[in-house]
Amino acid sequence: MSNSNRRTFMLHVAAAGAAFSAGAAQAQATGPKVEESDAQASALGYKQDTTKVDAKKYPNHAASQNCATCQLFQGKPKDATGGCPLFAGKQVVANGWCSAWAKKAA
Ligand code: SF4
C-alpha cells in the first residue's frame, strides 16, 4: 500500500468510526425509557423518581442524587431523559436514580 493509499484508507476508517459513534449516540437519544421492572434496572435499584428510592435498602441515597447529576448521564443538563451506558440503547429519566450513581464533576 502506498503512503497515499494508506492515508486514504485511514481516513475512511476514521470516518466510518465517527459515523458509527454518531449512530450509537442517536440510538441512545431516541431509545425507549428504561422500565423499573427491566432486569438490569431491578438489579441496580433503578427508580424513575429519585424520591421513591428505598431508603432502607440504599441508606447512602440522598434526594439530591438523580441521573441528571450523575457522571454517567449522557443527556444535556435540562433534558428530561438521556442515555446511560448501563442501559445501552435506552433512556433513563433525569430525575431517576440507580445504585451506580456517581457525582458528576462540577
Ligand atoms: Fe442514572 Fe447514573 Fe444510574 Fe445511569 S448510572 S441510571 S445516569 S444514576
mmCIF file of N, CA and C and ligand atoms in Angstrom:
data_model
loop_
_atom_site.group_PDB
_atom_site.id
_atom_site.type_symbol
_atom_site.label_atom_id
_atom_site.label_comp_id
_atom_site.label_asym_id
_atom_site.label_seq_id
_atom_site.Cartn_x
_atom_site.Cartn_y
_atom_site.Cartn_z
ATOM 1 N N MET A 1 0.852 -1.194 0.000
ATOM 2 C CA MET A 1 0.000 0.000 0.000
ATOM 3 C C MET A 1 0.888 1.244 0.000
ATOM 4 N N SER A 2 0.639 2.160 -0.949
ATOM 5 C CA SER A 2 1.440 3.379 -0.996
ATOM 6 C C SER A 2 1.036 4.273 0.173
ATOM 7 N N ASN A 3 1.881 5.266 0.408
ATOM 8 C CA ASN A 3 1.564 6.193 1.506
ATOM 9 C C ASN A 3 0.231 6.880 1.294
ATOM 10 N N SER A 4 -0.010 7.260 0.030
ATOM 11 C CA SER A 4 -1.249 7.970 -0.273
ATOM 12 C C SER A 4 -2.465 7.061 -0.068
ATOM 13 N N ASN A 5 -2.349 5.805 -0.526
ATOM 14 C CA ASN A 5 -3.448 4.855 -0.326
ATOM 15 C C ASN A 5 -3.680 4.575 1.152
ATOM 16 N N ARG A 6 -2.579 4.477 1.881
ATOM 17 C CA ARG A 6 -2.688 4.198 3.311
ATOM 18 C C ARG A 6 -3.429 5.358 3.999
ATOM 19 N N ARG A 7 -3.087 6.592 3.604
ATOM 20 C CA ARG A 7 -3.726 7.743 4.219
ATOM 21 C C ARG A 7 -5.229 7.744 3.905
ATOM 22 N N THR A 8 -5.552 7.454 2.653
ATOM 23 C CA THR A 8 -6.964 7.422 2.260
ATOM 24 C C THR A 8 -7.705 6.349 3.057
ATOM 25 N N PHE A 9 -7.056 5.196 3.191
ATOM 26 C CA PHE A 9 -7.667 4.093 3.942
ATOM 27 C C PHE A 9 -7.928 4.523 5.385
ATOM 28 N N MET A 10 -6.917 5.164 6.009
ATOM 29 C CA MET A 10 -7.063 5.570 7.405
ATOM 30 C C MET A 10 -8.177 6.612 7.545
ATOM 31 N N LEU A 11 -8.292 7.492 6.568
ATOM 32 C CA LEU A 11 -9.364 8.497 6.626
ATOM 33 C C LEU A 11 -10.725 7.815 6.566
ATOM 34 N N HIS A 12 -10.833 6.789 5.721
ATOM 35 C CA HIS A 12 -12.105 6.068 5.627
ATOM 36 C C HIS A 12 -12.430 5.354 6.937
ATOM 37 N N VAL A 13 -11.418 4.775 7.539
ATOM 38 C CA VAL A 13 -11.632 4.084 8.816
ATOM 39 C C VAL A 13 -12.095 5.092 9.864
ATOM 40 N N ALA A 14 -11.440 6.265 9.910
ATOM 41 C CA ALA A 14 -11.801 7.287 10.893
ATOM 42 C C ALA A 14 -13.233 7.771 10.644
ATOM 43 N N ALA A 15 -13.574 7.986 9.384
ATOM 44 C CA ALA A 15 -14.919 8.468 9.056
ATOM 45 C C ALA A 15 -15.967 7.426 9.421
ATOM 46 N N ALA A 16 -15.673 6.167 9.151
ATOM 47 C CA ALA A 16 -16.612 5.102 9.478
ATOM 48 C C ALA A 16 -16.806 5.042 10.990
ATOM 49 N N GLY A 17 -15.720 5.197 11.736
ATOM 50 C CA GLY A 17 -15.802 5.177 13.200
ATOM 51 C C GLY A 17 -16.652 6.322 13.710
ATOM 52 N N ALA A 18 -16.470 7.508 13.140
ATOM 53 C CA ALA A 18 -17.239 8.670 13.579
ATOM 54 C C ALA A 18 -18.714 8.467 13.258
ATOM 55 N N ALA A 19 -19.004 7.917 12.098
ATOM 56 C CA ALA A 19 -20.398 7.684 11.708
ATOM 57 C C ALA A 19 -21.034 6.669 12.651
ATOM 58 N N PHE A 20 -20.279 5.646 12.998
ATOM 59 C CA PHE A 20 -20.810 4.632 13.907
ATOM 60 C C PHE A 20 -21.107 5.249 15.261
ATOM 61 N N SER A 21 -20.178 6.074 15.775
ATOM 62 C CA SER A 21 -20.388 6.703 17.077
ATOM 63 C C SER A 21 -21.624 7.585 17.053
ATOM 64 N N ALA A 22 -21.779 8.358 15.979
ATOM 65 C CA ALA A 22 -22.937 9.248 15.876
ATOM 66 C C ALA A 22 -24.210 8.421 15.856
ATOM 67 N N GLY A 23 -24.202 7.303 15.144
ATOM 68 C CA GLY A 23 -25.374 6.437 15.087
ATOM 69 C C GLY A 23 -25.698 5.878 16.459
ATOM 70 N N ALA A 24 -24.678 5.476 17.201
ATOM 71 C CA ALA A 24 -24.893 4.909 18.534
ATOM 72 C C ALA A 24 -25.452 5.973 19.462
ATOM 73 N N ALA A 25 -24.924 7.191 19.365
ATOM 74 C CA ALA A 25 -25.405 8.267 20.236
ATOM 75 C C ALA A 25 -26.859 8.575 19.914
ATOM 76 N N GLN A 26 -27.180 8.555 18.622
ATOM 77 C CA GLN A 26 -28.544 8.853 18.220
ATOM 78 C C GLN A 26 -29.501 7.777 18.730
ATOM 79 N N ALA A 27 -29.067 6.536 18.653
ATOM 80 C CA ALA A 27 -29.917 5.449 19.139
ATOM 81 C C ALA A 27 -30.204 5.651 20.618
ATOM 82 N N GLN A 28 -29.193 6.099 21.364
ATOM 83 C CA GLN A 28 -29.395 6.307 22.781
ATOM 84 C C GLN A 28 -30.317 7.491 23.036
ATOM 85 N N ALA A 29 -30.315 8.468 22.145
ATOM 86 C CA ALA A 29 -31.142 9.654 22.347
ATOM 87 C C ALA A 29 -32.592 9.391 21.985
ATOM 88 N N THR A 30 -32.869 8.296 21.305
ATOM 89 C CA THR A 30 -34.236 8.050 20.862
ATOM 90 C C THR A 30 -34.787 6.713 21.360
ATOM 91 N N GLY A 31 -34.052 6.012 22.165
ATOM 92 C CA GLY A 31 -34.488 4.700 22.630
ATOM 93 C C GLY A 31 -35.652 4.785 23.607
ATOM 94 N N PRO A 32 -36.250 3.634 23.905
ATOM 95 C CA PRO A 32 -37.356 3.606 24.867
ATOM 96 C C PRO A 32 -36.858 3.876 26.280
ATOM 97 N N LYS A 33 -37.772 4.288 27.127
ATOM 98 C CA LYS A 33 -37.415 4.538 28.528
ATOM 99 C C LYS A 33 -37.109 3.223 29.238
ATOM 100 N N VAL A 34 -36.171 3.268 30.147
ATOM 101 C CA VAL A 34 -35.886 2.105 30.985
ATOM 102 C C VAL A 34 -37.068 1.919 31.937
ATOM 103 N N GLU A 35 -37.557 0.695 32.004
ATOM 104 C CA GLU A 35 -38.636 0.393 32.957
ATOM 105 C C GLU A 35 -38.018 -0.135 34.242
ATOM 106 N N GLU A 36 -38.618 0.220 35.362
ATOM 107 C CA GLU A 36 -38.077 -0.242 36.651
ATOM 108 C C GLU A 36 -38.091 -1.762 36.746
ATOM 109 N N SER A 37 -38.985 -2.376 35.968
ATOM 110 C CA SER A 37 -39.103 -3.836 36.015
ATOM 111 C C SER A 37 -38.066 -4.548 35.144
ATOM 112 N N ASP A 38 -37.322 -3.791 34.307
ATOM 113 C CA ASP A 38 -36.278 -4.422 33.488
ATOM 114 C C ASP A 38 -35.270 -5.101 34.414
ATOM 115 N N ALA A 39 -34.737 -6.233 33.983
ATOM 116 C CA ALA A 39 -33.821 -6.999 34.839
ATOM 117 C C ALA A 39 -32.644 -6.154 35.332
ATOM 118 N N GLN A 40 -32.009 -5.440 34.411
ATOM 119 C CA GLN A 40 -30.843 -4.612 34.777
ATOM 120 C C GLN A 40 -31.262 -3.500 35.731
ATOM 121 N N ALA A 41 -32.417 -2.875 35.477
ATOM 122 C CA ALA A 41 -32.911 -1.790 36.324
ATOM 123 C C ALA A 41 -33.203 -2.310 37.729
ATOM 124 N N SER A 42 -33.833 -3.446 37.765
ATOM 125 C CA SER A 42 -34.184 -4.042 39.048
ATOM 126 C C SER A 42 -32.914 -4.381 39.842
ATOM 127 N N ALA A 43 -31.913 -4.921 39.158
ATOM 128 C CA ALA A 43 -30.663 -5.298 39.818
ATOM 129 C C ALA A 43 -29.938 -4.079 40.389
ATOM 130 N N LEU A 44 -30.098 -2.937 39.720
ATOM 131 C CA LEU A 44 -29.399 -1.721 40.164
ATOM 132 C C LEU A 44 -30.279 -0.836 41.043
ATOM 133 N N GLY A 45 -31.494 -1.277 41.335
ATOM 134 C CA GLY A 45 -32.399 -0.484 42.175
ATOM 135 C C GLY A 45 -32.858 0.787 41.492
ATOM 136 N N TYR A 46 -32.902 0.766 40.144
ATOM 137 C CA TYR A 46 -33.294 1.965 39.396
ATOM 138 C C TYR A 46 -34.736 2.365 39.662
ATOM 139 N N LYS A 47 -34.946 3.656 39.912
ATOM 140 C CA LYS A 47 -36.295 4.227 40.047
ATOM 141 C C LYS A 47 -36.390 5.408 39.105
ATOM 142 N N GLN A 48 -37.565 5.580 38.488
ATOM 143 C CA GLN A 48 -37.753 6.723 37.585
ATOM 144 C C GLN A 48 -37.906 8.024 38.375
ATOM 145 N N ASP A 49 -38.167 7.892 39.681
ATOM 146 C CA ASP A 49 -38.310 9.067 40.543
ATOM 147 C C ASP A 49 -37.394 8.859 41.750
ATOM 148 N N THR A 50 -36.380 9.696 41.864
ATOM 149 C CA THR A 50 -35.377 9.516 42.918
ATOM 150 C C THR A 50 -35.977 9.569 44.320
ATOM 151 N N THR A 51 -37.148 10.215 44.464
ATOM 152 C CA THR A 51 -37.764 10.301 45.797
ATOM 153 C C THR A 51 -38.418 8.973 46.208
ATOM 154 N N LYS A 52 -38.509 8.035 45.245
ATOM 155 C CA LYS A 52 -39.155 6.743 45.543
ATOM 156 C C LYS A 52 -38.141 5.640 45.876
ATOM 157 N N VAL A 53 -36.877 6.021 45.982
ATOM 158 C CA VAL A 53 -35.840 5.018 46.278
ATOM 159 C C VAL A 53 -36.021 4.498 47.707
ATOM 160 N N ASP A 54 -35.855 3.205 47.863
ATOM 161 C CA ASP A 54 -35.997 2.546 49.160
ATOM 162 C C ASP A 54 -34.818 2.939 50.066
ATOM 163 N N ALA A 55 -35.100 3.811 51.029
ATOM 164 C CA ALA A 55 -34.044 4.339 51.907
ATOM 165 C C ALA A 55 -33.412 3.249 52.769
ATOM 166 N N LYS A 56 -34.189 2.222 53.106
ATOM 167 C CA LYS A 56 -33.634 1.145 53.945
ATOM 168 C C LYS A 56 -32.643 0.315 53.141
ATOM 169 N N LYS A 57 -33.000 0.062 51.883
ATOM 170 C CA LYS A 57 -32.139 -0.752 51.025
ATOM 171 C C LYS A 57 -30.905 0.029 50.562
ATOM 172 N N TYR A 58 -31.077 1.336 50.366
ATOM 173 C CA TYR A 58 -29.977 2.179 49.869
ATOM 174 C C TYR A 58 -29.759 3.354 50.821
ATOM 175 N N PRO A 59 -29.167 3.107 52.007
ATOM 176 C CA PRO A 59 -29.013 4.165 53.006
ATOM 177 C C PRO A 59 -28.118 5.326 52.554
ATOM 178 N N ASN A 60 -27.273 5.104 51.548
ATOM 179 C CA ASN A 60 -26.402 6.191 51.082
ATOM 180 C C ASN A 60 -27.073 7.092 50.052
ATOM 181 N N HIS A 61 -28.295 6.729 49.657
ATOM 182 C CA HIS A 61 -29.007 7.555 48.678
ATOM 183 C C HIS A 61 -29.443 8.864 49.326
ATOM 184 N N ALA A 62 -29.366 9.951 48.572
ATOM 185 C CA ALA A 62 -29.857 11.248 49.034
ATOM 186 C C ALA A 62 -30.779 11.793 47.952
ATOM 187 N N ALA A 63 -31.785 12.551 48.368
ATOM 188 C CA ALA A 63 -32.768 13.072 47.412
ATOM 189 C C ALA A 63 -32.128 13.960 46.344
ATOM 190 N N SER A 64 -30.976 14.526 46.661
ATOM 191 C CA SER A 64 -30.309 15.408 45.689
ATOM 192 C C SER A 64 -29.615 14.609 44.582
ATOM 193 N N GLN A 65 -29.545 13.294 44.759
ATOM 194 C CA GLN A 65 -28.903 12.445 43.735
ATOM 195 C C GLN A 65 -29.934 12.044 42.699
ATOM 196 N N ASN A 66 -29.653 12.290 41.453
ATOM 197 C CA ASN A 66 -30.503 11.792 40.370
ATOM 198 C C ASN A 66 -29.651 11.642 39.108
ATOM 199 N N CYS A 67 -30.267 11.083 38.074
ATOM 200 C CA CYS A 67 -29.495 10.816 36.854
ATOM 201 C C CYS A 67 -28.868 12.089 36.291
ATOM 202 N N ALA A 68 -29.592 13.219 36.391
ATOM 203 C CA ALA A 68 -29.082 14.464 35.821
ATOM 204 C C ALA A 68 -27.787 14.909 36.505
ATOM 205 N N THR A 69 -27.577 14.486 37.756
ATOM 206 C CA THR A 69 -26.362 14.884 38.475
ATOM 207 C C THR A 69 -25.339 13.749 38.520
ATOM 208 N N CYS A 70 -25.583 12.705 37.727
ATOM 209 C CA CYS A 70 -24.688 11.540 37.702
ATOM 210 C C CYS A 70 -23.703 11.678 36.534
ATOM 211 N N GLN A 71 -22.480 11.287 36.770
ATOM 212 C CA GLN A 71 -21.470 11.434 35.706
ATOM 213 C C GLN A 71 -21.717 10.515 34.516
ATOM 214 N N LEU A 72 -22.570 9.519 34.659
ATOM 215 C CA LEU A 72 -22.839 8.612 33.538
ATOM 216 C C LEU A 72 -23.985 9.100 32.656
ATOM 217 N N PHE A 73 -24.736 10.098 33.108
ATOM 218 C CA PHE A 73 -25.880 10.602 32.334
ATOM 219 C C PHE A 73 -25.382 11.280 31.065
ATOM 220 N N GLN A 74 -25.960 10.886 29.923
ATOM 221 C CA GLN A 74 -25.488 11.415 28.635
ATOM 222 C C GLN A 74 -26.392 12.488 28.055
ATOM 223 N N GLY A 75 -27.470 12.813 28.763
ATOM 224 C CA GLY A 75 -28.338 13.886 28.289
ATOM 225 C C GLY A 75 -27.730 15.239 28.618
ATOM 226 N N LYS A 76 -28.349 16.284 28.078
ATOM 227 C CA LYS A 76 -27.909 17.639 28.403
ATOM 228 C C LYS A 76 -28.526 17.999 29.761
ATOM 229 N N PRO A 77 -27.989 19.014 30.444
ATOM 230 C CA PRO A 77 -28.471 19.341 31.795
ATOM 231 C C PRO A 77 -29.987 19.498 31.911
ATOM 232 N N LYS A 78 -30.659 20.038 30.891
ATOM 233 C CA LYS A 78 -32.099 20.257 31.024
ATOM 234 C C LYS A 78 -32.949 19.195 30.332
ATOM 235 N N ASP A 79 -32.351 18.170 29.784
ATOM 236 C CA ASP A 79 -33.114 17.104 29.139
ATOM 237 C C ASP A 79 -33.916 16.325 30.183
ATOM 238 N N ALA A 80 -35.137 15.930 29.819
ATOM 239 C CA ALA A 80 -35.967 15.145 30.742
ATOM 240 C C ALA A 80 -35.497 13.706 30.808
ATOM 241 N N THR A 81 -34.884 13.233 29.723
ATOM 242 C CA THR A 81 -34.349 11.877 29.681
ATOM 243 C C THR A 81 -33.001 11.915 28.954
ATOM 244 N N GLY A 82 -32.230 10.865 29.108
ATOM 245 C CA GLY A 82 -30.948 10.804 28.425
ATOM 246 C C GLY A 82 -30.408 9.391 28.470
ATOM 247 N N GLY A 83 -29.378 9.166 27.700
ATOM 248 C CA GLY A 83 -28.768 7.846 27.670
ATOM 249 C C GLY A 83 -27.926 7.593 28.915
ATOM 250 N N CYS A 84 -27.679 6.333 29.173
ATOM 251 C CA CYS A 84 -26.798 5.927 30.279
ATOM 252 C C CYS A 84 -26.096 4.655 29.799
ATOM 253 N N PRO A 85 -24.768 4.585 29.884
ATOM 254 C CA PRO A 85 -24.063 3.402 29.383
ATOM 255 C C PRO A 85 -24.473 2.102 30.072
ATOM 256 N N LEU A 86 -25.081 2.186 31.243
ATOM 257 C CA LEU A 86 -25.513 0.963 31.936
ATOM 258 C C LEU A 86 -26.789 0.403 31.329
ATOM 259 N N PHE A 87 -27.478 1.236 30.538
ATOM 260 C CA PHE A 87 -28.724 0.813 29.895
ATOM 261 C C PHE A 87 -28.627 1.162 28.411
ATOM 262 N N ALA A 88 -27.732 0.510 27.709
ATOM 263 C CA ALA A 88 -27.449 0.826 26.313
ATOM 264 C C ALA A 88 -28.706 0.806 25.453
ATOM 265 N N GLY A 89 -28.871 1.862 24.643
ATOM 266 C CA GLY A 89 -29.996 1.920 23.717
ATOM 267 C C GLY A 89 -31.298 2.338 24.361
ATOM 268 N N LYS A 90 -31.266 2.684 25.649
ATOM 269 C CA LYS A 90 -32.485 3.113 26.334
ATOM 270 C C LYS A 90 -32.266 4.463 26.993
ATOM 271 N N GLN A 91 -33.358 5.002 27.508
ATOM 272 C CA GLN A 91 -33.319 6.323 28.131
ATOM 273 C C GLN A 91 -33.606 6.215 29.622
ATOM 274 N N VAL A 92 -32.840 6.913 30.426
ATOM 275 C CA VAL A 92 -33.167 6.997 31.847
ATOM 276 C C VAL A 92 -33.773 8.384 32.082
ATOM 277 N N VAL A 93 -34.565 8.496 33.121
ATOM 278 C CA VAL A 93 -35.228 9.766 33.437
ATOM 279 C C VAL A 93 -34.250 10.646 34.216
ATOM 280 N N ALA A 94 -34.209 11.935 33.864
ATOM 281 C CA ALA A 94 -33.278 12.854 34.535
ATOM 282 C C ALA A 94 -33.468 12.836 36.046
ATOM 283 N N ASN A 95 -34.711 12.661 36.485
ATOM 284 C CA ASN A 95 -34.983 12.628 37.922
ATOM 285 C C ASN A 95 -34.942 11.215 38.487
ATOM 286 N N GLY A 96 -34.427 10.270 37.689
ATOM 287 C CA GLY A 96 -34.324 8.889 38.155
ATOM 288 C C GLY A 96 -33.058 8.679 38.984
ATOM 289 N N TRP A 97 -32.847 7.457 39.372
ATOM 290 C CA TRP A 97 -31.661 7.133 40.196
ATOM 291 C C TRP A 97 -31.410 5.636 40.139
ATOM 292 N N CYS A 98 -30.154 5.238 40.249
ATOM 293 C CA CYS A 98 -29.830 3.829 40.473
ATOM 294 C C CYS A 98 -28.613 3.769 41.385
ATOM 295 N N SER A 99 -28.329 2.569 41.886
ATOM 296 C CA SER A 99 -27.276 2.418 42.892
ATOM 297 C C SER A 99 -25.873 2.651 42.339
ATOM 298 N N ALA A 100 -25.743 2.835 41.013
ATOM 299 C CA ALA A 100 -24.425 3.119 40.433
ATOM 300 C C ALA A 100 -24.171 4.627 40.339
ATOM 301 N N TRP A 101 -25.091 5.411 40.918
ATOM 302 C CA TRP A 101 -24.953 6.875 40.842
ATOM 303 C C TRP A 101 -23.571 7.316 41.306
ATOM 304 N N ALA A 102 -22.972 8.213 40.541
ATOM 305 C CA ALA A 102 -21.669 8.788 40.906
ATOM 306 C C ALA A 102 -21.720 10.269 40.559
ATOM 307 N N LYS A 103 -21.367 11.092 41.498
ATOM 308 C CA LYS A 103 -21.499 12.542 41.311
ATOM 309 C C LYS A 103 -20.765 13.036 40.075
ATOM 310 N N LYS A 104 -21.493 13.805 39.285
ATOM 311 C CA LYS A 104 -20.908 14.412 38.081
ATOM 312 C C LYS A 104 -19.889 15.455 38.508
ATOM 313 N N ALA A 105 -18.743 15.490 37.839
ATOM 314 C CA ALA A 105 -17.743 16.503 38.164
ATOM 315 C C ALA A 105 -18.320 17.882 37.884
ATOM 316 N N ALA A 106 -18.062 18.823 38.775
ATOM 317 C CA ALA A 106 -18.623 20.174 38.623
ATOM 318 C C ALA A 106 -18.005 20.892 37.451
HETATM 319 FE FE1 SF4 B 1 -28.933 7.274 36.332
HETATM 320 FE FE2 SF4 B 1 -26.314 7.343 36.817
HETATM 321 FE FE3 SF4 B 1 -27.732 5.157 37.405
HETATM 322 FE FE4 SF4 B 1 -27.261 5.784 34.876
HETATM 323 S S1 SF4 B 1 -25.721 5.221 36.429
HETATM 324 S S2 SF4 B 1 -29.243 5.125 35.748
HETATM 325 S S3 SF4 B 1 -27.355 8.021 34.928
HETATM 326 S S4 SF4 B 1 -27.957 7.181 38.357
#
